[in-house]
PDB file of C-alpha atoms and ligand atoms in Angstrom:
ATOM      1  CA  MET A  25      -0.042   0.058   0.099  1.00 90.00           C
ATOM      2  CA  LYS A  26       1.564   3.533  -0.963  1.00 96.00           C
ATOM      3  CA  LYS A  27       2.272   5.686   1.790  1.00 98.00           C
ATOM      4  CA  VAL A  28       3.756   8.984   0.734  1.00 98.00           C
ATOM      5  CA  LEU A  29       5.825  11.921   3.031  1.00 98.00           C
ATOM      6  CA  VAL A  30       6.310  15.160   1.613  1.00 98.00           C
ATOM      7  CA  ILE A  31       8.875  17.047   3.475  1.00 98.00           C
ATOM      8  CA  GLY A  32       9.016  20.781   2.822  1.00 97.00           C
ATOM      9  CA  ALA A  33       5.173  20.917   2.497  1.00 97.00           C
ATOM     10  CA  GLY A  34       4.495  24.016   3.601  1.00 95.00           C
ATOM     11  CA  GLY A  35       6.405  25.522   0.201  1.00 94.00           C
ATOM     12  CA  GLN A  36       5.519  26.611  -2.898  1.00 92.00           C
ATOM     13  CA  ILE A  37       5.685  23.221  -4.825  1.00 96.00           C
ATOM     14  CA  GLY A  38       4.915  21.181  -1.394  1.00 97.00           C
ATOM     15  CA  THR A  39       1.812  22.717  -1.049  1.00 95.00           C
ATOM     16  CA  GLU A  40       0.080  21.732  -4.510  1.00 96.00           C
ATOM     17  CA  LEU A  41       1.784  18.187  -4.678  1.00 98.00           C
ATOM     18  CA  VAL A  42       0.263  17.323  -1.328  1.00 98.00           C
ATOM     19  CA  ILE A  43      -2.875  18.470  -2.667  1.00 97.00           C
ATOM     20  CA  GLU A  44      -2.681  16.510  -5.762  1.00 98.00           C
ATOM     21  CA  LEU A  45      -1.061  13.243  -3.951  1.00 98.00           C
ATOM     22  CA  ARG A  46      -4.026  13.246  -1.672  1.00 98.00           C
ATOM     23  CA  LYS A  47      -6.590  13.480  -4.551  1.00 98.00           C
ATOM     24  CA  ARG A  48      -4.830  10.642  -6.214  1.00 97.00           C
ATOM     25  CA  PHE A  49      -3.664   8.269  -3.253  1.00 98.00           C
ATOM     26  CA  GLY A  50      -6.422   9.421  -0.634  1.00 98.00           C
ATOM     27  CA  ASN A  51      -5.945  12.258   2.271  1.00 98.00           C
ATOM     28  CA  GLU A  52      -4.799   9.534   4.880  1.00 98.00           C
ATOM     29  CA  GLN A  53      -2.115   8.005   2.809  1.00 98.00           C
ATOM     30  CA  VAL A  54      -0.286  11.335   2.321  1.00 98.00           C
ATOM     31  CA  ILE A  55       1.920  12.973   5.293  1.00 98.00           C
ATOM     32  CA  ALA A  56       2.862  16.565   4.962  1.00 98.00           C
ATOM     33  CA  ALA A  57       5.900  17.303   6.579  1.00 98.00           C
ATOM     34  CA  ASP A  58       7.344  20.898   7.483  1.00 98.00           C
ATOM     35  CA  VAL A  59       9.399  22.612  10.105  1.00 97.00           C
ATOM     36  CA  LYS A  60       6.611  24.982  11.052  1.00 97.00           C
ATOM     37  CA  ASP A  61       4.489  24.215  14.429  1.00 97.00           C
ATOM     38  CA  GLU A  62       0.773  24.061  12.239  1.00 96.00           C
ATOM     39  CA  CYS A  63       0.464  23.877   8.571  1.00 95.00           C
ATOM     40  CA  SER A  64      -1.728  25.835   6.225  1.00 93.00           C
ATOM     41  CA  GLU A  65      -5.701  25.501   5.773  1.00 94.00           C
ATOM     42  CA  ALA A  66      -4.792  23.567   2.701  1.00 93.00           C
ATOM     43  CA  LEU A  67      -2.723  21.085   4.323  1.00 96.00           C
ATOM     44  CA  LYS A  68      -5.205  20.077   7.007  1.00 97.00           C
ATOM     45  CA  THR A  69      -7.159  17.526   4.616  1.00 98.00           C
ATOM     46  CA  GLY A  70      -4.748  14.988   6.166  1.00 98.00           C
ATOM     47  CA  PRO A  71      -1.746  14.043   8.648  1.00 98.00           C
ATOM     48  CA  TYR A  72       0.694  16.716   9.254  1.00 98.00           C
ATOM     49  CA  VAL A  73       4.112  16.126  11.190  1.00 98.00           C
ATOM     50  CA  LYS A  74       6.343  19.077  12.307  1.00 98.00           C
ATOM     51  CA  MET A  75       9.712  18.104  11.101  1.00 98.00           C
ATOM     52  CA  ASP A  76      13.311  19.963  10.717  1.00 98.00           C
ATOM     53  CA  VAL A  77      15.047  17.673   8.129  1.00 98.00           C
ATOM     54  CA  LEU A  78      18.402  18.964   9.901  1.00 98.00           C
ATOM     55  CA  ASP A  79      17.238  16.961  12.887  1.00 98.00           C
ATOM     56  CA  LYS A  80      18.843  13.751  11.630  1.00 98.00           C
ATOM     57  CA  GLU A  81      17.673  11.295  14.582  1.00 98.00           C
ATOM     58  CA  PHE A  82      14.143  12.421  14.483  1.00 98.00           C
ATOM     59  CA  VAL A  83      13.538  12.191  10.922  1.00 98.00           C
ATOM     60  CA  ARG A  84      15.343   8.627  10.869  1.00 98.00           C
ATOM     61  CA  SER A  85      13.594   7.483  13.703  1.00 98.00           C
ATOM     62  CA  TYR A  86      10.055   8.955  12.354  1.00 98.00           C
ATOM     63  CA  ILE A  87      10.416   7.038   8.894  1.00 98.00           C
ATOM     64  CA  GLN A  88      11.875   4.095  10.453  1.00 98.00           C
ATOM     65  CA  GLU A  89       8.105   3.981  12.494  1.00 98.00           C
ATOM     66  CA  GLU A  90       6.212   5.201   9.521  1.00 96.00           C
ATOM     67  CA  LYS A  91       8.126   3.390   6.562  1.00 96.00           C
ATOM     68  CA  PRO A  92       6.436   5.934   3.964  1.00 98.00           C
ATOM     69  CA  THR A  93       7.191   3.874   0.510  1.00 98.00           C
ATOM     70  CA  ASP A  94       7.575   6.970  -1.342  1.00 98.00           C
ATOM     71  CA  VAL A  95       9.527  10.362   0.238  1.00 98.00           C
ATOM     72  CA  TYR A  96       9.556  13.581  -1.831  1.00 98.00           C
ATOM     73  CA  LEU A  97      12.181  15.548  -0.269  1.00 98.00           C
ATOM     74  CA  LEU A  98      11.587  19.258  -1.020  1.00 98.00           C
ATOM     75  CA  ALA A  99      12.996  21.420   1.893  1.00 96.00           C
ATOM     76  CA  ALA A 100      15.468  23.838   0.558  1.00 95.00           C
ATOM     77  CA  LEU A 101      16.557  27.486   0.605  1.00 95.00           C
ATOM     78  CA  LEU A 102      16.307  28.864  -3.372  1.00 96.00           C
ATOM     79  CA  SER A 103      18.994  30.613  -5.257  1.00 96.00           C
ATOM     80  CA  ALA A 104      18.679  34.309  -3.807  1.00 96.00           C
ATOM     81  CA  THR A 105      17.974  33.459  -0.132  1.00 97.00           C
ATOM     82  CA  ALA A 106      21.012  31.145  -0.260  1.00 97.00           C
ATOM     83  CA  GLU A 107      23.261  33.663  -1.591  1.00 97.00           C
ATOM     84  CA  LYS A 108      22.393  35.749   1.672  1.00 97.00           C
ATOM     85  CA  HIS A 109      22.918  32.280   3.915  1.00 98.00           C
ATOM     86  CA  PRO A 110      25.746  30.231   1.849  1.00 97.00           C
ATOM     87  CA  GLU A 111      26.495  28.178   5.061  1.00 98.00           C
ATOM     88  CA  PHE A 112      23.155  27.285   6.238  1.00 98.00           C
ATOM     89  CA  ALA A 113      21.847  26.964   2.451  1.00 97.00           C
ATOM     90  CA  TRP A 114      24.715  24.457   2.016  1.00 97.00           C
ATOM     91  CA  ARG A 115      23.630  22.415   4.953  1.00 98.00           C
ATOM     92  CA  LEU A 116      20.038  22.137   4.278  1.00 96.00           C
ATOM     93  CA  ASN A 117      20.211  21.580   0.612  1.00 95.00           C
ATOM     94  CA  MET A 118      22.717  18.760   1.211  1.00 97.00           C
ATOM     95  CA  GLU A 119      22.067  17.079   4.954  1.00 97.00           C
ATOM     96  CA  GLY A 120      18.524  16.063   4.433  1.00 96.00           C
ATOM     97  CA  LEU A 121      19.289  14.551   0.998  1.00 98.00           C
ATOM     98  CA  PHE A 122      21.859  12.311   2.735  1.00 98.00           C
ATOM     99  CA  THR A 123      19.515  11.282   5.649  1.00 98.00           C
ATOM    100  CA  ILE A 124      16.878  10.362   2.934  1.00 98.00           C
ATOM    101  CA  LEU A 125      19.187   8.413   0.319  1.00 98.00           C
ATOM    102  CA  ASP A 126      20.723   6.536   3.527  1.00 98.00           C
ATOM    103  CA  LEU A 127      17.284   5.697   4.772  1.00 98.00           C
ATOM    104  CA  ALA A 128      16.575   4.509   1.109  1.00 98.00           C
ATOM    105  CA  LYS A 129      19.694   2.662   1.000  1.00 98.00           C
ATOM    106  CA  GLU A 130      18.897   0.593   4.329  1.00 98.00           C
ATOM    107  CA  GLY A 131      15.460  -0.430   2.816  1.00 97.00           C
ATOM    108  CA  TYR A 132      13.103   1.859   4.861  1.00 98.00           C
ATOM    109  CA  ILE A 133      12.213   3.958   1.559  1.00 98.00           C
ATOM    110  CA  GLN A 134      11.120   2.635  -1.856  1.00 98.00           C
ATOM    111  CA  LYS A 135      11.231   5.593  -3.716  1.00 98.00           C
ATOM    112  CA  ILE A 136      12.587   9.246  -3.637  1.00 98.00           C
ATOM    113  CA  PHE A 137      11.645  12.350  -5.531  1.00 98.00           C
ATOM    114  CA  TRP A 138      14.680  15.268  -4.724  1.00 98.00           C
ATOM    115  CA  PRO A 139      14.158  18.527  -6.921  1.00 98.00           C
ATOM    116  CA  SER A 140      16.591  19.967  -8.741  1.00 98.00           C
ATOM    117  CA  SER A 141      17.014  23.077 -10.756  1.00 98.00           C
ATOM    118  CA  ILE A 142      18.063  25.043 -13.872  1.00 98.00           C
ATOM    119  CA  ALA A 143      20.538  26.460 -11.524  1.00 98.00           C
ATOM    120  CA  VAL A 144      22.618  23.729 -12.078  1.00 98.00           C
ATOM    121  CA  PHE A 145      24.119  25.110 -15.163  1.00 98.00           C
ATOM    122  CA  GLY A 146      26.346  28.219 -15.210  1.00 98.00           C
ATOM    123  CA  PRO A 147      27.489  31.079 -17.545  1.00 98.00           C
ATOM    124  CA  THR A 148      29.726  28.466 -19.458  1.00 98.00           C
ATOM    125  CA  THR A 149      26.793  26.435 -20.123  1.00 98.00           C
ATOM    126  CA  PRO A 150      25.035  26.965 -24.075  1.00 98.00           C
ATOM    127  CA  ARG A 151      22.349  29.272 -23.117  1.00 98.00           C
ATOM    128  CA  ASP A 152      19.630  28.484 -25.485  1.00 98.00           C
ATOM    129  CA  PHE A 153      17.959  25.062 -25.748  1.00 98.00           C
ATOM    130  CA  THR A 154      20.636  23.881 -22.950  1.00 98.00           C
ATOM    131  CA  PRO A 155      20.931  19.993 -23.676  1.00 98.00           C
ATOM    132  CA  GLN A 156      20.651  17.483 -21.137  1.00 98.00           C
ATOM    133  CA  TYR A 157      24.244  16.645 -21.114  1.00 98.00           C
ATOM    134  CA  THR A 158      26.406  19.847 -21.105  1.00 98.00           C
ATOM    135  CA  VAL A 159      28.846  22.122 -19.486  1.00 98.00           C
ATOM    136  CA  MET A 160      27.883  22.412 -15.540  1.00 98.00           C
ATOM    137  CA  GLU A 161      29.860  25.290 -13.591  1.00 98.00           C
ATOM    138  CA  PRO A 162      26.948  26.727 -11.451  1.00 98.00           C
ATOM    139  CA  THR A 163      28.087  30.296  -9.515  1.00 98.00           C
ATOM    140  CA  THR A 164      25.361  30.129  -7.062  1.00 98.00           C
ATOM    141  CA  ILE A 165      25.612  28.350  -3.731  1.00 97.00           C
ATOM    142  CA  TYR A 166      21.960  27.041  -4.646  1.00 98.00           C
ATOM    143  CA  GLY A 167      23.341  25.928  -7.932  1.00 98.00           C
ATOM    144  CA  ILE A 168      26.556  23.933  -6.405  1.00 98.00           C
ATOM    145  CA  SER A 169      24.226  22.504  -3.756  1.00 98.00           C
ATOM    146  CA  LYS A 170      21.944  21.296  -6.726  1.00 98.00           C
ATOM    147  CA  LEU A 171      24.473  19.833  -8.826  1.00 98.00           C
ATOM    148  CA  ALA A 172      26.328  17.907  -5.865  1.00 98.00           C
ATOM    149  CA  GLY A 173      22.855  16.427  -4.829  1.00 98.00           C
ATOM    150  CA  GLU A 174      22.678  15.357  -8.636  1.00 98.00           C
ATOM    151  CA  ARG A 175      25.916  13.486  -8.787  1.00 98.00           C
ATOM    152  CA  TRP A 176      24.996  11.896  -5.106  1.00 98.00           C
ATOM    153  CA  CYS A 177      21.425  10.864  -6.543  1.00 98.00           C
ATOM    154  CA  GLU A 178      23.067   9.159  -9.253  1.00 98.00           C
ATOM    155  CA  TYR A 179      25.862   7.494  -7.119  1.00 98.00           C
ATOM    156  CA  TYR A 180      23.264   6.011  -4.668  1.00 98.00           C
ATOM    157  CA  PHE A 181      21.419   4.798  -7.473  1.00 98.00           C
ATOM    158  CA  ASN A 182      24.397   3.194  -9.160  1.00 98.00           C
ATOM    159  CA  LYS A 183      26.211   1.925  -6.079  1.00 98.00           C
ATOM    160  CA  PHE A 184      23.574   0.973  -3.857  1.00 98.00           C
ATOM    161  CA  GLY A 185      20.471   0.766  -6.354  1.00 98.00           C
ATOM    162  CA  VAL A 186      18.651   3.710  -4.224  1.00 98.00           C
ATOM    163  CA  ASP A 187      15.356   4.519  -6.606  1.00 98.00           C
ATOM    164  CA  VAL A 188      16.086   8.147  -6.720  1.00 98.00           C
ATOM    165  CA  ARG A 189      14.298  10.670  -9.336  1.00 98.00           C
ATOM    166  CA  SER A 190      14.468  14.106  -9.943  1.00 98.00           C
ATOM    167  CA  ILE A 191      13.571  17.284 -12.357  1.00 98.00           C
ATOM    168  CA  ARG A 192      15.619  20.138 -12.704  1.00 98.00           C
ATOM    169  CA  TYR A 193      12.632  22.386 -12.303  1.00 98.00           C
ATOM    170  CA  PRO A 194      12.525  26.024 -14.362  1.00 98.00           C
ATOM    171  CA  GLY A 195      10.982  28.821 -12.486  1.00 98.00           C
ATOM    172  CA  LEU A 196       7.452  27.900 -10.957  1.00 97.00           C
ATOM    173  CA  ILE A 197       4.466  29.771 -11.310  1.00 97.00           C
ATOM    174  CA  SER A 198       1.394  29.409  -9.109  1.00 96.00           C
ATOM    175  CA  TYR A 199      -1.130  31.185  -7.224  1.00 94.00           C
ATOM    176  CA  THR A 200      -1.648  28.738  -4.370  1.00 90.00           C
ATOM    177  CA  SER A 201       1.620  29.287  -2.475  1.00 83.00           C
ATOM    178  CA  LEU A 202       3.986  32.147  -2.593  1.00 83.00           C
ATOM    179  CA  PRO A 203       7.517  31.398  -3.718  1.00 78.00           C
ATOM    180  CA  GLY A 204      10.237  32.325  -1.463  1.00 82.00           C
ATOM    181  CA  GLY A 205      13.664  33.400  -2.419  1.00 93.00           C
ATOM    182  CA  GLY A 206      13.861  32.570  -6.174  1.00 96.00           C
ATOM    183  CA  THR A 207      15.599  34.669  -8.761  1.00 97.00           C
ATOM    184  CA  THR A 208      12.478  33.731 -11.040  1.00 97.00           C
ATOM    185  CA  ASP A 209       9.919  35.028  -8.421  1.00 96.00           C
ATOM    186  CA  TYR A 210       9.478  37.982 -10.215  1.00 97.00           C
ATOM    187  CA  ALA A 211       7.033  35.952 -12.649  1.00 97.00           C
ATOM    188  CA  VAL A 212       4.700  35.267  -9.624  1.00 97.00           C
ATOM    189  CA  ASP A 213       4.950  38.757  -7.817  1.00 96.00           C
ATOM    190  CA  ILE A 214       3.798  40.467 -11.088  1.00 97.00           C
ATOM    191  CA  PHE A 215       0.370  39.152 -10.863  1.00 97.00           C
ATOM    192  CA  TYR A 216      -0.457  40.224  -7.803  1.00 96.00           C
ATOM    193  CA  HIS A 217       0.901  43.742  -8.377  1.00 96.00           C
ATOM    194  CA  ALA A 218      -0.591  43.658 -11.715  1.00 97.00           C
ATOM    195  CA  LYS A 219      -3.906  43.281 -10.026  1.00 96.00           C
ATOM    196  CA  LYS A 220      -3.447  45.372  -7.081  1.00 95.00           C
ATOM    197  CA  THR A 221      -1.930  48.522  -8.788  1.00 96.00           C
ATOM    198  CA  ASN A 222      -2.007  47.485 -12.498  1.00 97.00           C
ATOM    199  CA  SER A 223       1.828  48.087 -12.759  1.00 98.00           C
ATOM    200  CA  TYR A 224       5.063  46.248 -11.532  1.00 98.00           C
ATOM    201  CA  THR A 225       9.103  46.907 -11.239  1.00 98.00           C
ATOM    202  CA  SER A 226      10.520  43.962 -12.119  1.00 98.00           C
ATOM    203  CA  PHE A 227      14.013  43.049 -10.071  1.00 98.00           C
ATOM    204  CA  LEU A 228      15.274  41.533 -13.750  1.00 98.00           C
ATOM    205  CA  ASN A 229      15.809  43.412 -16.832  1.00 98.00           C
ATOM    206  CA  GLU A 230      13.378  43.393 -19.746  1.00 98.00           C
ATOM    207  CA  GLU A 231      15.361  41.035 -21.913  1.00 98.00           C
ATOM    208  CA  SER A 232      16.320  38.521 -19.069  1.00 98.00           C
ATOM    209  CA  ALA A 233      14.939  35.193 -20.834  1.00 98.00           C
ATOM    210  CA  LEU A 234      14.435  32.224 -18.311  1.00 98.00           C
ATOM    211  CA  PRO A 235      12.484  28.826 -18.359  1.00 98.00           C
ATOM    212  CA  MET A 236       8.913  29.177 -16.363  1.00 98.00           C
ATOM    213  CA  MET A 237       6.341  26.456 -15.782  1.00 97.00           C
ATOM    214  CA  TYR A 238       2.803  26.562 -14.507  1.00 97.00           C
ATOM    215  CA  MET A 239       2.794  24.643 -11.187  1.00 97.00           C
ATOM    216  CA  GLU A 240      -0.201  22.433 -12.690  1.00 97.00           C
ATOM    217  CA  ASP A 241       2.320  21.007 -15.115  1.00 98.00           C
ATOM    218  CA  ALA A 242       5.172  21.121 -12.849  1.00 98.00           C
ATOM    219  CA  ILE A 243       3.036  18.910 -10.263  1.00 98.00           C
ATOM    220  CA  ARG A 244       1.887  16.560 -13.091  1.00 98.00           C
ATOM    221  CA  ALA A 245       5.253  16.056 -14.080  1.00 98.00           C
ATOM    222  CA  THR A 246       6.518  15.031 -10.709  1.00 98.00           C
ATOM    223  CA  ILE A 247       4.090  12.512 -10.082  1.00 98.00           C
ATOM    224  CA  GLU A 248       4.344  11.329 -13.671  1.00 98.00           C
ATOM    225  CA  LEU A 249       8.077  10.857 -13.062  1.00 98.00           C
ATOM    226  CA  MET A 250       7.330   9.205  -9.695  1.00 98.00           C
ATOM    227  CA  GLU A 251       4.830   6.461 -11.262  1.00 98.00           C
ATOM    228  CA  ALA A 252       6.700   5.730 -14.103  1.00 98.00           C
ATOM    229  CA  PRO A 253       8.255   2.296 -14.605  1.00 98.00           C
ATOM    230  CA  LYS A 254      11.541   1.855 -12.979  1.00 98.00           C
ATOM    231  CA  GLU A 255      12.939   0.806 -15.897  1.00 98.00           C
ATOM    232  CA  ASN A 256      11.916   4.265 -18.091  1.00 98.00           C
ATOM    233  CA  VAL A 257      13.916   6.257 -15.962  1.00 98.00           C
ATOM    234  CA  LYS A 258      17.188   6.357 -17.510  1.00 98.00           C
ATOM    235  CA  ILE A 259      18.710   9.341 -15.868  1.00 98.00           C
ATOM    236  CA  ARG A 260      19.267   9.473 -12.340  1.00 98.00           C
ATOM    237  CA  SER A 261      20.646  12.635 -11.755  1.00 98.00           C
ATOM    238  CA  SER A 262      18.065  15.011 -12.904  1.00 98.00           C
ATOM    239  CA  TYR A 263      15.928  15.369 -15.839  1.00 98.00           C
ATOM    240  CA  ASN A 264      15.600  18.724 -17.747  1.00 98.00           C
ATOM    241  CA  LEU A 265      12.359  20.300 -18.120  1.00 98.00           C
ATOM    242  CA  ALA A 266      11.508  23.021 -20.760  1.00 97.00           C
ATOM    243  CA  GLY A 267       8.491  24.881 -19.758  1.00 95.00           C
ATOM    244  CA  ILE A 268       7.862  28.026 -21.533  1.00 97.00           C
ATOM    245  CA  SER A 269      10.595  30.559 -22.131  1.00 98.00           C
ATOM    246  CA  PHE A 270      10.166  34.115 -21.659  1.00 98.00           C
ATOM    247  CA  THR A 271      11.122  37.590 -20.978  1.00 98.00           C
ATOM    248  CA  PRO A 272       9.641  39.958 -18.133  1.00 98.00           C
ATOM    249  CA  LYS A 273       8.799  42.038 -21.099  1.00 98.00           C
ATOM    250  CA  GLN A 274       7.082  39.570 -23.285  1.00 98.00           C
ATOM    251  CA  LEU A 275       5.109  38.536 -19.856  1.00 98.00           C
ATOM    252  CA  GLY A 276       4.398  42.152 -19.097  1.00 98.00           C
ATOM    253  CA  ASP A 277       3.224  42.575 -22.656  1.00 98.00           C
ATOM    254  CA  ALA A 278       0.965  39.216 -22.110  1.00 98.00           C
ATOM    255  CA  ILE A 279      -0.485  41.146 -19.083  1.00 98.00           C
ATOM    256  CA  ALA A 280      -0.937  44.292 -20.682  1.00 98.00           C
ATOM    257  CA  ASN A 281      -3.402  42.184 -23.428  1.00 97.00           C
ATOM    258  CA  GLU A 282      -5.577  41.252 -20.512  1.00 97.00           C
ATOM    259  CA  LYS A 283      -5.358  44.297 -18.416  1.00 97.00           C
ATOM    260  CA  ASP A 284      -5.620  47.521 -20.236  1.00 96.00           C
ATOM    261  CA  GLY A 285      -2.765  50.252 -19.008  1.00 97.00           C
ATOM    262  CA  PHE A 286      -0.520  47.673 -17.281  1.00 98.00           C
ATOM    263  CA  LYS A 287       2.576  49.381 -16.887  1.00 97.00           C
ATOM    264  CA  MET A 288       6.222  47.511 -16.323  1.00 98.00           C
ATOM    265  CA  HIS A 289       9.152  49.045 -14.884  1.00 98.00           C
ATOM    266  CA  TYR A 290      12.632  47.700 -14.149  1.00 98.00           C
ATOM    267  CA  ALA A 291      15.027  47.931 -11.491  1.00 98.00           C
ATOM    268  CA  PRO A 292      17.619  45.100 -11.763  1.00 98.00           C
ATOM    269  CA  ASP A 293      19.002  44.002  -8.295  1.00 97.00           C
ATOM    270  CA  PHE A 294      21.620  41.197  -7.312  1.00 97.00           C
ATOM    271  CA  ARG A 295      19.123  38.747  -8.936  1.00 97.00           C
ATOM    272  CA  GLN A 296      20.329  39.810 -12.088  1.00 98.00           C
ATOM    273  CA  ALA A 297      23.362  38.316 -12.283  1.00 98.00           C
ATOM    274  CA  ILE A 298      22.070  34.741 -11.178  1.00 98.00           C
ATOM    275  CA  ALA A 299      19.458  35.170 -14.135  1.00 98.00           C
ATOM    276  CA  ASP A 300      22.408  35.991 -16.487  1.00 98.00           C
ATOM    277  CA  SER A 301      24.025  32.927 -15.421  1.00 98.00           C
ATOM    278  CA  TRP A 302      21.160  30.850 -16.038  1.00 98.00           C
ATOM    279  CA  PRO A 303      19.650  29.236 -19.524  1.00 98.00           C
ATOM    280  CA  LYS A 304      17.205  30.782 -21.659  1.00 98.00           C
ATOM    281  CA  SER A 305      15.590  27.531 -22.697  1.00 98.00           C
ATOM    282  CA  ILE A 306      16.039  24.233 -21.996  1.00 98.00           C
ATOM    283  CA  ASP A 307      15.943  20.952 -24.201  1.00 98.00           C
ATOM    284  CA  ASP A 308      13.691  18.433 -22.410  1.00 98.00           C
ATOM    285  CA  THR A 309      13.934  15.469 -25.104  1.00 98.00           C
ATOM    286  CA  SER A 310      14.950  13.171 -22.696  1.00 98.00           C
ATOM    287  CA  ALA A 311      12.099  13.503 -20.227  1.00 98.00           C
ATOM    288  CA  GLN A 312       9.631  13.327 -23.558  1.00 98.00           C
ATOM    289  CA  ASN A 313      11.229  10.204 -24.716  1.00 98.00           C
ATOM    290  CA  ASP A 314      11.871   8.344 -21.506  1.00 98.00           C
ATOM    291  CA  TRP A 315       8.460   8.977 -19.602  1.00 98.00           C
ATOM    292  CA  GLY A 316       6.457  10.762 -21.843  1.00 98.00           C
ATOM    293  CA  TRP A 317       6.638  14.182 -20.604  1.00 98.00           C
ATOM    294  CA  LYS A 318       4.379  16.823 -22.392  1.00 97.00           C
ATOM    295  CA  MET A 319       3.660  20.291 -21.300  1.00 95.00           C
ATOM    296  CA  LYS A 320      -0.028  21.859 -21.419  1.00 96.00           C
ATOM    297  CA  TYR A 321       0.071  25.553 -20.447  1.00 96.00           C
ATOM    298  CA  ASP A 322       1.589  27.932 -22.581  1.00 96.00           C
ATOM    299  CA  LEU A 323       2.154  31.775 -21.916  1.00 97.00           C
ATOM    300  CA  THR A 324      -1.367  32.810 -22.799  1.00 97.00           C
ATOM    301  CA  GLU A 325      -3.322  30.534 -20.817  1.00 96.00           C
ATOM    302  CA  MET A 326      -0.543  30.530 -17.613  1.00 97.00           C
ATOM    303  CA  VAL A 327      -1.316  34.487 -17.798  1.00 98.00           C
ATOM    304  CA  LYS A 328      -5.314  33.920 -17.862  1.00 97.00           C
ATOM    305  CA  THR A 329      -5.435  31.319 -15.203  1.00 97.00           C
ATOM    306  CA  MET A 330      -3.203  33.519 -12.748  1.00 97.00           C
ATOM    307  CA  LEU A 331      -5.063  36.612 -13.314  1.00 97.00           C
ATOM    308  CA  GLU A 332      -7.968  34.897 -12.400  1.00 97.00           C
ATOM    309  CA  ASN A 333      -6.832  33.336  -9.414  1.00 96.00           C
ATOM    310  CA  VAL A 334      -4.302  35.167  -7.375  1.00 96.00           C
ATOM    311  CA  ASP A 335      -5.540  36.636  -4.150  1.00 94.00           C
ATOM    312  CA  ILE A 336      -4.159  39.834  -3.596  1.00 92.00           C
ATOM    313  CA  SER A 337      -4.619  39.645   0.228  1.00 87.00           C
ATOM    314  CA  LYS A 338      -1.930  37.580   0.201  1.00 80.00           C
ATOM    315  CA  LEU A 339       0.454  40.330  -0.374  1.00 74.00           C
ATOM    316  CA  ASN A 340       1.519  42.634   2.377  1.00 66.00           C
TER     317      ASN A 340
HETATM  318  C1  LIG B  21      15.007  30.083  -8.219  1.00 79.04           C
HETATM  319  O1  LIG B  21      14.724  31.010  -9.121  1.00 79.04           O
HETATM  320  O2  LIG B  21      15.828  29.835  -7.272  1.00 79.04           O
HETATM  321  C2  LIG B  21      13.951  28.752  -8.130  1.00 79.04           C
HETATM  322  C3  LIG B  21      14.830  27.982  -9.237  1.00 79.04           C
HETATM  323  C4  LIG B  21      14.631  28.169 -10.690  1.00 79.04           C
HETATM  324  O3  LIG B  21      15.198  26.797  -9.010  1.00 79.04           O
HETATM  325  N1  LIG B  21      13.041  28.936  -8.656  1.00 79.04           N
END
């Protein structure tokens, strides 16, 4: 019987992932875990446990007791925040991964999902239609931790047969939970400001093309990869996922098509240098060929859905 544990369930991906997993496998089968004492309303439909992924003893004893079949390990510091707290980011992004990989190696977990990111690429990577296999010299702490994590995942698969699966997420766009501390966050913030003030000041310049993806597609990709037959999962580092590539200007124009008079302004900050080191677009042929990945949301549909659904009371 499937029993799923989602660590980092309170974050941008975690909240929507738990909701979808509970729809598919039943509320009681999906345990949400996060560092906060209490979970949000959205997660109250099933079990919740307070868990600090750095508390190795607690994580080990909880998993040994509960024996989840599948663990999604989402707890991490994203790119912009990680630059401000490099040592903590390295610890958080790596130590939790080792704890979970070791538990799987010891037979307590059957399958692991661990998220990687386009941040594994760097300024020496070809930036257009970035291939699955290419030069990888990330220059951010977050990117370095994700690349190291990918190598460890593949190592645990090759050496110990640990069934670990991963996606290099592009920037993720959603309205249920706010993103926290990423370089791609502008593409979510913009919708709140568009609704509230009909204008937005982007912290990336107008020409910064980055790959992005609507959350519903990202959640579907995650579950499709986790449910794919083992032999189809040929890449055990992490799969490229393309999503939709656009610049802040293109996103602003798409919003202006829906909202008369919407105005964009630009005030690039330290996140510009991070964006400049990342791919503009991604080649995800391997994901398409290996486990049948196909994206649904394009820019127009994503913009319409976001404008309809963002709740501006979430913006302080
Ligand atoms: C970030 O901007 O740090 C994340 C990512 C691309 O992994 N959204």
